mmCIF file of C-alpha atoms in Angstrom:
data_model
loop_
_atom_site.group_PDB
_atom_site.id
_atom_site.type_symbol
_atom_site.label_atom_id
_atom_site.label_comp_id
_atom_site.label_asym_id
_atom_site.label_seq_id
_atom_site.Cartn_x
_atom_site.Cartn_y
_atom_site.Cartn_z
ATOM 1 C CA MET A 26 -122.525 50.667 -104.345
ATOM 2 C CA ASN A 27 -123.172 48.430 -107.271
ATOM 3 C CA SER A 28 -120.091 49.499 -109.167
ATOM 4 C CA ASN A 29 -117.820 48.835 -106.228
ATOM 5 C CA SER A 30 -119.309 45.400 -105.632
ATOM 6 C CA SER A 31 -118.942 44.455 -109.307
ATOM 7 C CA ASN A 32 -115.262 45.443 -109.254
ATOM 8 C CA GLN A 33 -114.652 43.365 -106.144
ATOM 9 C CA ARG A 34 -116.154 40.305 -107.838
ATOM 10 C CA HIS A 35 -113.666 40.510 -110.761
ATOM 11 C CA GLU A 36 -110.621 40.854 -108.475
ATOM 12 C CA THR A 37 -108.489 37.740 -108.284
ATOM 13 C CA LEU A 38 -106.280 36.430 -105.503
ATOM 14 C CA ASP A 39 -103.235 37.855 -107.273
ATOM 15 C CA ASP A 40 -104.904 41.320 -107.443
ATOM 16 C CA ILE A 41 -105.630 41.168 -103.734
ATOM 17 C CA ILE A 42 -102.048 40.081 -102.882
ATOM 18 C CA PHE A 43 -100.377 42.655 -105.165
ATOM 19 C CA GLU A 44 -102.768 45.488 -104.401
ATOM 20 C CA GLY A 45 -100.819 48.657 -103.832
ATOM 21 C CA ARG A 46 -97.592 47.034 -105.056
ATOM 22 C CA ASN A 47 -95.598 47.155 -108.236
ATOM 23 C CA LYS A 48 -97.279 44.640 -110.534
ATOM 24 C CA LEU A 49 -94.435 44.814 -112.991
ATOM 25 C CA TYR A 50 -92.455 42.687 -110.496
ATOM 26 C CA GLY A 51 -91.587 39.226 -111.814
ATOM 27 C CA ALA A 52 -93.695 37.233 -109.312
ATOM 28 C CA TYR A 53 -96.961 38.811 -110.475
ATOM 29 C CA PHE A 54 -96.018 38.145 -114.125
ATOM 30 C CA LEU A 55 -95.224 34.500 -113.390
ATOM 31 C CA ARG A 56 -98.555 34.023 -111.610
ATOM 32 C CA GLN A 57 -100.417 35.489 -114.610
ATOM 33 C CA GLU A 58 -98.579 33.215 -117.110
ATOM 34 C CA TYR A 59 -98.613 30.042 -114.886
ATOM 35 C CA LYS A 60 -101.741 28.459 -116.421
ATOM 36 C CA GLN A 61 -100.530 28.889 -119.987
ATOM 37 C CA ILE A 62 -97.091 27.501 -119.086
ATOM 38 C CA VAL A 63 -98.680 24.406 -117.476
ATOM 39 C CA LYS A 64 -100.845 23.818 -120.579
ATOM 40 C CA ARG A 65 -97.873 24.064 -122.919
ATOM 41 C CA ALA A 66 -95.756 21.766 -120.729
ATOM 42 C CA THR A 67 -98.571 19.203 -120.571
ATOM 43 C CA LEU A 68 -99.020 19.204 -124.354
ATOM 44 C CA ILE A 69 -95.280 18.863 -124.925
ATOM 45 C CA GLY A 70 -94.998 16.004 -122.412
ATOM 46 C CA VAL A 71 -97.955 14.093 -123.898
ATOM 47 C CA GLY A 72 -96.524 14.554 -127.388
ATOM 48 C CA ALA A 73 -93.069 13.333 -126.381
ATOM 49 C CA PHE A 74 -94.537 10.312 -124.583
ATOM 50 C CA GLY A 75 -96.660 9.422 -127.611
ATOM 51 C CA LEU A 76 -93.683 9.764 -129.923
ATOM 52 C CA ALA A 77 -91.620 7.467 -127.689
ATOM 53 C CA LEU A 78 -94.366 4.813 -127.786
ATOM 54 C CA SER A 79 -94.878 4.987 -131.534
ATOM 55 C CA THR A 80 -91.176 4.964 -132.487
ATOM 56 C CA PRO A 81 -90.700 1.117 -132.097
ATOM 57 C CA PHE A 82 -93.814 0.409 -134.172
ATOM 58 C CA ILE A 83 -92.647 2.768 -136.921
ATOM 59 C CA TRP A 84 -89.186 1.166 -136.858
ATOM 60 C CA ALA A 85 -90.615 -2.351 -137.043
ATOM 61 C CA SER A 86 -92.907 -1.502 -139.946
ATOM 62 C CA GLN A 87 -89.999 0.125 -141.816
ATOM 63 C CA ASN A 88 -87.803 -2.953 -141.362
ATOM 64 C CA SER A 89 -90.553 -5.293 -142.483
ATOM 65 C CA ARG A 90 -90.698 -3.528 -145.818
ATOM 66 C CA ASP A 91 -86.950 -4.022 -146.392
ATOM 67 C CA LYS A 92 -87.104 -7.827 -145.942
ATOM 68 C CA ARG A 93 -86.334 -9.907 -149.002
ATOM 69 C CA GLU A 94 -86.700 -13.613 -149.640
ATOM 70 C CA VAL A 95 -83.393 -15.348 -150.500
ATOM 71 C CA GLU A 96 -83.314 -18.885 -151.894
ATOM 72 C CA ILE A 97 -80.472 -21.041 -150.576
ATOM 73 C CA THR A 98 -79.457 -24.262 -152.314
ATOM 74 C CA LEU A 99 -77.480 -26.891 -150.382
ATOM 75 C CA GLN A 100 -74.933 -29.033 -152.199
ATOM 76 C CA ASP A 101 -72.895 -32.038 -151.089
ATOM 77 C CA VAL A 102 -69.218 -31.213 -150.969
ATOM 78 C CA LYS A 103 -66.652 -34.013 -151.042
ATOM 79 C CA LEU A 104 -63.716 -33.299 -148.755
ATOM 80 C CA PRO A 105 -60.260 -34.516 -149.748
ATOM 81 C CA PRO A 106 -59.051 -37.579 -147.829
ATOM 82 C CA ALA A 107 -57.105 -36.811 -144.694
ATOM 83 C CA GLU A 108 -53.421 -37.492 -144.739
ATOM 84 C CA GLU A 109 -52.454 -40.592 -142.830
ATOM 85 C CA LYS A 110 -49.789 -39.843 -140.245
ATOM 86 C CA LYS A 111 -47.409 -42.620 -139.446
ATOM 87 C CA ILE A 112 -47.082 -43.248 -135.737
ATOM 88 C CA GLU A 113 -43.536 -43.986 -134.722
ATOM 89 C CA LEU A 114 -43.434 -46.629 -132.040
ATOM 90 C CA PRO A 115 -40.821 -46.196 -129.303
ATOM 91 C CA GLU A 116 -37.915 -48.556 -129.315
ATOM 92 C CA PRO A 117 -38.328 -51.478 -126.918
ATOM 93 C CA PRO A 118 -36.258 -51.110 -123.744
ATOM 94 C CA LYS A 119 -32.953 -52.804 -123.752
ATOM 95 C CA PRO A 120 -32.672 -55.737 -121.371
ATOM 96 C CA GLU A 121 -30.862 -54.757 -118.220
ATOM 97 C CA THR A 122 -27.625 -56.505 -117.597
ATOM 98 C CA PRO A 123 -27.783 -58.508 -114.393
ATOM 99 C CA VAL A 124 -25.823 -56.965 -111.565
ATOM 100 C CA GLU A 125 -23.584 -59.340 -109.704
ATOM 101 C CA PRO A 126 -24.509 -59.338 -106.006
ATOM 102 C CA VAL A 127 -21.936 -58.186 -103.503
ATOM 103 C CA LYS A 128 -20.664 -60.800 -101.140
ATOM 104 C CA GLN A 129 -22.130 -60.382 -97.638
ATOM 105 C CA ILE A 130 -21.647 -62.059 -94.309
ATOM 106 C CA LYS A 131 -24.434 -62.273 -91.770
ATOM 107 C CA TYR A 132 -23.943 -59.986 -88.782
ATOM 108 C CA LEU A 133 -26.722 -59.517 -86.211
ATOM 109 C CA ALA A 134 -26.807 -56.961 -83.445
ATOM 110 C CA PRO A 135 -26.798 -58.343 -79.873
ATOM 111 C CA GLU A 136 -30.276 -58.994 -78.491
ATOM 112 C CA ILE A 137 -31.512 -59.839 -74.990
ATOM 113 C CA VAL A 138 -33.238 -63.243 -75.121
ATOM 114 C CA THR A 139 -34.311 -65.917 -72.659
ATOM 115 C CA ASP A 140 -32.152 -68.917 -71.879
ATOM 116 C CA GLU A 141 -34.497 -71.219 -73.823
ATOM 117 C CA ARG A 142 -33.645 -69.579 -77.162
ATOM 118 C CA GLU A 143 -30.527 -70.537 -79.109
ATOM 119 C CA ILE A 144 -28.178 -67.561 -79.491
ATOM 120 C CA GLU A 145 -26.390 -67.117 -82.831
ATOM 121 C CA LEU A 146 -23.106 -65.317 -82.213
ATOM 122 C CA PRO A 147 -21.953 -62.712 -84.746
ATOM 123 C CA PRO A 148 -18.661 -63.266 -86.608
ATOM 124 C CA THR A 149 -15.446 -62.000 -85.079
ATOM 125 C CA GLN A 150 -13.363 -59.166 -86.550
ATOM 126 C CA GLU A 151 -10.820 -61.649 -87.878
ATOM 127 C CA GLU A 152 -13.541 -63.569 -89.716
ATOM 128 C CA LEU A 153 -14.891 -60.350 -91.181
ATOM 129 C CA ALA A 154 -11.427 -59.334 -92.422
ATOM 130 C CA GLU A 155 -10.724 -62.731 -93.996
ATOM 131 C CA SER A 156 -14.142 -63.066 -95.669
ATOM 132 C CA LYS A 157 -13.783 -59.881 -97.806
ATOM 133 C CA ALA A 158 -17.525 -59.391 -97.561
ATOM 134 C CA ALA A 159 -19.853 -56.589 -96.540
ATOM 135 C CA ILE A 160 -21.988 -56.787 -93.406
ATOM 136 C CA GLY A 161 -25.633 -57.700 -94.082
ATOM 137 C CA PRO A 162 -28.711 -59.385 -92.583
ATOM 138 C CA GLU A 163 -27.974 -62.722 -94.265
ATOM 139 C CA ASN A 164 -25.179 -64.663 -95.988
ATOM 140 C CA VAL A 165 -24.923 -63.932 -99.739
ATOM 141 C CA ASP A 166 -22.422 -65.477 -102.201
ATOM 142 C CA GLY A 167 -21.153 -62.840 -104.615
ATOM 143 C CA ALA A 168 -18.242 -60.664 -105.632
ATOM 144 C CA GLU A 169 -15.674 -60.019 -102.957
ATOM 145 C CA ILE A 170 -14.963 -56.438 -101.940
ATOM 146 C CA GLU A 171 -11.556 -54.883 -101.524
ATOM 147 C CA MET A 172 -10.618 -54.391 -97.910
ATOM 148 C CA PRO A 173 -8.684 -51.256 -96.897
ATOM 149 C CA PRO A 174 -4.952 -51.756 -96.355
ATOM 150 C CA VAL A 175 -3.813 -52.469 -92.835
ATOM 151 C CA ASP A 176 -1.399 -50.056 -91.191
ATOM 152 C CA PRO A 177 1.862 -52.047 -90.679
ATOM 153 C CA ASP A 178 2.554 -50.170 -87.463
ATOM 154 C CA LEU A 179 -0.749 -51.235 -86.022
ATOM 155 C CA ALA A 180 -0.497 -54.810 -87.319
ATOM 156 C CA ASN A 181 2.492 -55.622 -85.114
ATOM 157 C CA THR A 182 1.175 -53.942 -82.008
ATOM 158 C CA LYS A 183 -0.461 -56.055 -79.352
ATOM 159 C CA PRO A 184 -3.691 -54.892 -77.775
ATOM 160 C CA ALA A 185 -3.276 -53.437 -74.339
ATOM 161 C CA ILE A 186 -4.569 -55.632 -71.534
ATOM 162 C CA GLU A 187 -6.944 -53.672 -69.405
ATOM 163 C CA ALA A 188 -7.339 -54.319 -65.718
ATOM 164 C CA PRO A 189 -10.547 -56.138 -64.755
ATOM 165 C CA VAL A 190 -13.387 -53.839 -63.891
ATOM 166 C CA HIS A 191 -15.069 -54.456 -60.562
ATOM 167 C CA VAL A 192 -18.827 -54.226 -60.922
ATOM 168 C CA GLU A 193 -20.798 -53.678 -57.769
ATOM 169 C CA LYS A 194 -23.970 -55.648 -57.506
ATOM 170 C CA THR A 195 -26.964 -53.384 -57.138
ATOM 171 C CA GLU A 196 -30.322 -54.302 -55.789
ATOM 172 C CA GLU A 197 -32.831 -55.254 -58.434
ATOM 173 C CA SER A 198 -35.491 -52.594 -58.878
ATOM 174 C CA ILE A 199 -39.098 -53.543 -58.188
ATOM 175 C CA PHE A 200 -41.702 -52.576 -60.791
ATOM 176 C CA THR A 201 -45.383 -51.934 -60.250
ATOM 177 C CA THR A 202 -46.413 -52.132 -63.925
ATOM 178 C CA VAL A 203 -44.588 -54.012 -66.676
ATOM 179 C CA GLU A 204 -45.284 -55.112 -70.235
ATOM 180 C CA LYS A 205 -46.246 -58.625 -69.080
ATOM 181 C CA MET A 206 -47.562 -58.855 -65.525
ATOM 182 C CA PRO A 207 -46.793 -61.938 -63.369
ATOM 183 C CA GLU A 208 -49.464 -64.620 -63.108
ATOM 184 C CA TYR A 209 -50.207 -67.793 -61.186
ATOM 185 C CA LYS A 210 -49.377 -70.974 -63.050
ATOM 186 C CA GLY A 211 -52.615 -72.155 -64.576
ATOM 187 C CA GLY A 212 -54.295 -68.751 -64.560
ATOM 188 C CA ILE A 213 -57.003 -67.201 -62.397
ATOM 189 C CA ARG A 214 -59.028 -70.434 -62.221
ATOM 190 C CA ALA A 215 -56.081 -72.385 -60.797
ATOM 191 C CA LEU A 216 -55.464 -69.568 -58.297
ATOM 192 C CA GLY A 217 -59.090 -69.705 -57.140
ATOM 193 C CA GLU A 218 -58.908 -73.471 -56.696
ATOM 194 C CA TYR A 219 -55.725 -73.112 -54.604
ATOM 195 C CA LEU A 220 -57.333 -70.522 -52.298
ATOM 196 C CA ASN A 221 -60.536 -72.535 -51.869
ATOM 197 C CA LYS A 222 -58.525 -75.633 -50.997
ATOM 198 C CA ASN A 223 -56.033 -74.081 -48.542
ATOM 199 C CA LEU A 224 -57.855 -71.069 -47.051
ATOM 200 C CA LYS A 225 -59.460 -71.616 -43.628
ATOM 201 C CA PHE A 226 -62.000 -69.266 -42.112
ATOM 202 C CA PRO A 227 -60.734 -68.218 -38.626
ATOM 203 C CA SER A 228 -63.023 -69.335 -35.796
ATOM 204 C CA GLN A 229 -62.972 -65.959 -34.048
ATOM 205 C CA ALA A 230 -64.109 -64.276 -37.298
ATOM 206 C CA GLN A 231 -66.934 -66.826 -37.581
ATOM 207 C CA ARG A 232 -68.076 -66.164 -34.011
ATOM 208 C CA ALA A 233 -67.970 -62.403 -34.556
ATOM 209 C CA GLY A 234 -69.695 -62.678 -37.942
ATOM 210 C CA VAL A 235 -66.902 -60.735 -39.678
ATOM 211 C CA GLY A 236 -66.228 -61.181 -43.407
ATOM 212 C CA GLY A 237 -64.807 -59.221 -46.316
ATOM 213 C CA LYS A 238 -61.679 -58.850 -48.411
ATOM 214 C CA VAL A 239 -58.059 -58.846 -47.240
ATOM 215 C CA PHE A 240 -55.608 -57.224 -49.691
ATOM 216 C CA VAL A 241 -52.199 -58.918 -49.530
ATOM 217 C CA SER A 242 -49.231 -57.166 -51.173
ATOM 218 C CA PHE A 243 -46.165 -59.172 -52.198
ATOM 219 C CA VAL A 244 -43.326 -59.140 -54.737
ATOM 220 C CA VAL A 245 -43.021 -61.769 -57.465
ATOM 221 C CA MET A 246 -39.269 -62.034 -58.012
ATOM 222 C CA GLY A 247 -37.557 -62.621 -61.348
ATOM 223 C CA ASP A 248 -37.376 -66.374 -60.609
ATOM 224 C CA GLY A 249 -41.097 -66.522 -59.707
ATOM 225 C CA SER A 250 -40.647 -66.783 -55.932
ATOM 226 C CA ILE A 251 -42.786 -64.725 -53.514
ATOM 227 C CA SER A 252 -41.278 -62.304 -51.000
ATOM 228 C CA GLN A 253 -41.957 -59.108 -49.013
ATOM 229 C CA LEU A 254 -45.473 -60.085 -47.934
ATOM 230 C CA SER A 255 -47.647 -57.483 -46.202
ATOM 231 C CA VAL A 256 -51.319 -56.704 -45.653
ATOM 232 C CA SER A 257 -52.207 -53.422 -47.407
ATOM 233 C CA LYS A 258 -55.829 -53.552 -46.181
ATOM 234 C CA GLY A 259 -57.213 -56.041 -43.670
ATOM 235 C CA ILE A 260 -60.327 -56.861 -41.646
ATOM 236 C CA GLY A 261 -58.737 -58.360 -38.508
ATOM 237 C CA PHE A 262 -60.112 -61.250 -36.370
ATOM 238 C CA GLY A 263 -57.368 -63.585 -37.649
ATOM 239 C CA CYS A 264 -58.255 -63.123 -41.337
ATOM 240 C CA ASP A 265 -55.122 -61.076 -42.085
ATOM 241 C CA GLU A 266 -52.795 -63.721 -40.622
ATOM 242 C CA GLU A 267 -54.603 -66.508 -42.496
ATOM 243 C CA ALA A 268 -54.286 -64.643 -45.808
ATOM 244 C CA LEU A 269 -50.538 -64.139 -45.269
ATOM 245 C CA ARG A 270 -50.110 -67.837 -44.393
ATOM 246 C CA VAL A 271 -51.854 -69.032 -47.571
ATOM 247 C CA VAL A 272 -49.965 -66.623 -49.857
ATOM 248 C CA SER A 273 -46.585 -67.524 -48.317
ATOM 249 C CA LYS A 274 -47.139 -71.219 -49.133
ATOM 250 C CA MET A 275 -47.990 -70.549 -52.807
ATOM 251 C CA PRO A 276 -45.808 -72.237 -55.442
ATOM 252 C CA ASN A 277 -43.662 -70.056 -57.672
ATOM 253 C CA TRP A 278 -45.496 -67.766 -60.100
ATOM 254 C CA ILE A 279 -44.695 -67.012 -63.730
ATOM 255 C CA PRO A 280 -42.562 -63.844 -63.361
ATOM 256 C CA GLY A 281 -43.369 -60.561 -65.101
ATOM 257 C CA LYS A 282 -41.296 -59.375 -68.029
ATOM 258 C CA GLN A 283 -40.055 -55.997 -69.195
ATOM 259 C CA SER A 284 -38.359 -55.768 -72.634
ATOM 260 C CA GLY A 285 -38.333 -59.591 -72.739
ATOM 261 C CA ARG A 286 -36.394 -59.863 -69.444
ATOM 262 C CA PRO A 287 -37.835 -61.304 -66.191
ATOM 263 C CA VAL A 288 -38.099 -58.603 -63.514
ATOM 264 C CA SER A 289 -39.450 -58.276 -59.968
ATOM 265 C CA VAL A 290 -42.994 -56.913 -59.806
ATOM 266 C CA ARG A 291 -45.107 -55.906 -56.802
ATOM 267 C CA PHE A 292 -48.532 -57.552 -56.918
ATOM 268 C CA THR A 293 -51.661 -57.067 -54.788
ATOM 269 C CA LEU A 294 -54.042 -60.015 -54.344
ATOM 270 C CA PRO A 295 -57.532 -59.627 -52.821
ATOM 271 C CA ILE A 296 -58.631 -62.660 -50.724
ATOM 272 C CA THR A 297 -62.290 -62.881 -49.787
ATOM 273 C CA PHE A 298 -63.556 -64.319 -46.471
ATOM 274 C CA GLN A 299 -67.240 -64.996 -46.941
ATOM 275 C CA ILE A 300 -69.556 -66.153 -44.157
ATOM 276 C CA MET A 301 -71.585 -69.189 -45.200
ATOM 277 C CA GLU A 302 -75.195 -68.870 -44.146
ATOM 278 C CA GLU A 303 -76.739 -72.095 -42.839
#
């Protein structure tokens, strides 16, 4: 009993696992040599790590021994003077010869203007041919230009007389918005004074207590006269008729203009009938 128990105490885990098996198999050998292999690997790793740490210190101490002190003496060195380079200045520009201006004759394009402005007529073709000048915005005295030769066949021919063209008069278009809208002479203040002076509150509107705005539409013609009166929005009780009466008796307005030309413009004027509280 005692011998068997003593043998069981000395058995290792590997003996128990490989009991009844071939212990010459590689796994059993590796398990037996594992501890020694770990010890050797640990010693080798610690040695390599220590050698890696000590190598910089050994290298630094070796280099410090090889250092030598060198004495350096500084001396002033005189450099040769730099060569002076001559700078060549550019030649001054030659004065430009004055160019003789070309003779020109003033020729303006036709322009639509009011009757109050003086109109300067352009020169005729005969004047242009005789002047021997180019066409320009103003008159310039200068060298005459050579005119192209005139075809002798065309010089003796007379211009054909065309029959008069009959132009039908068309109705003037009425604008609603133009560059310069029509206005009452004297402005809005003068218009208000005219309405206050001539407008009468209808008695039937006073009795009914009706008030408000009447919108009168009319056309200010190119000569400033008023035509085509109508009530675009009214309040009744005689106020519409009174508004038309006052507007029809207005003096001529300043007409509206489009491209500098007086045109007919439709205008809407609000007229207020206000009840005066006593």
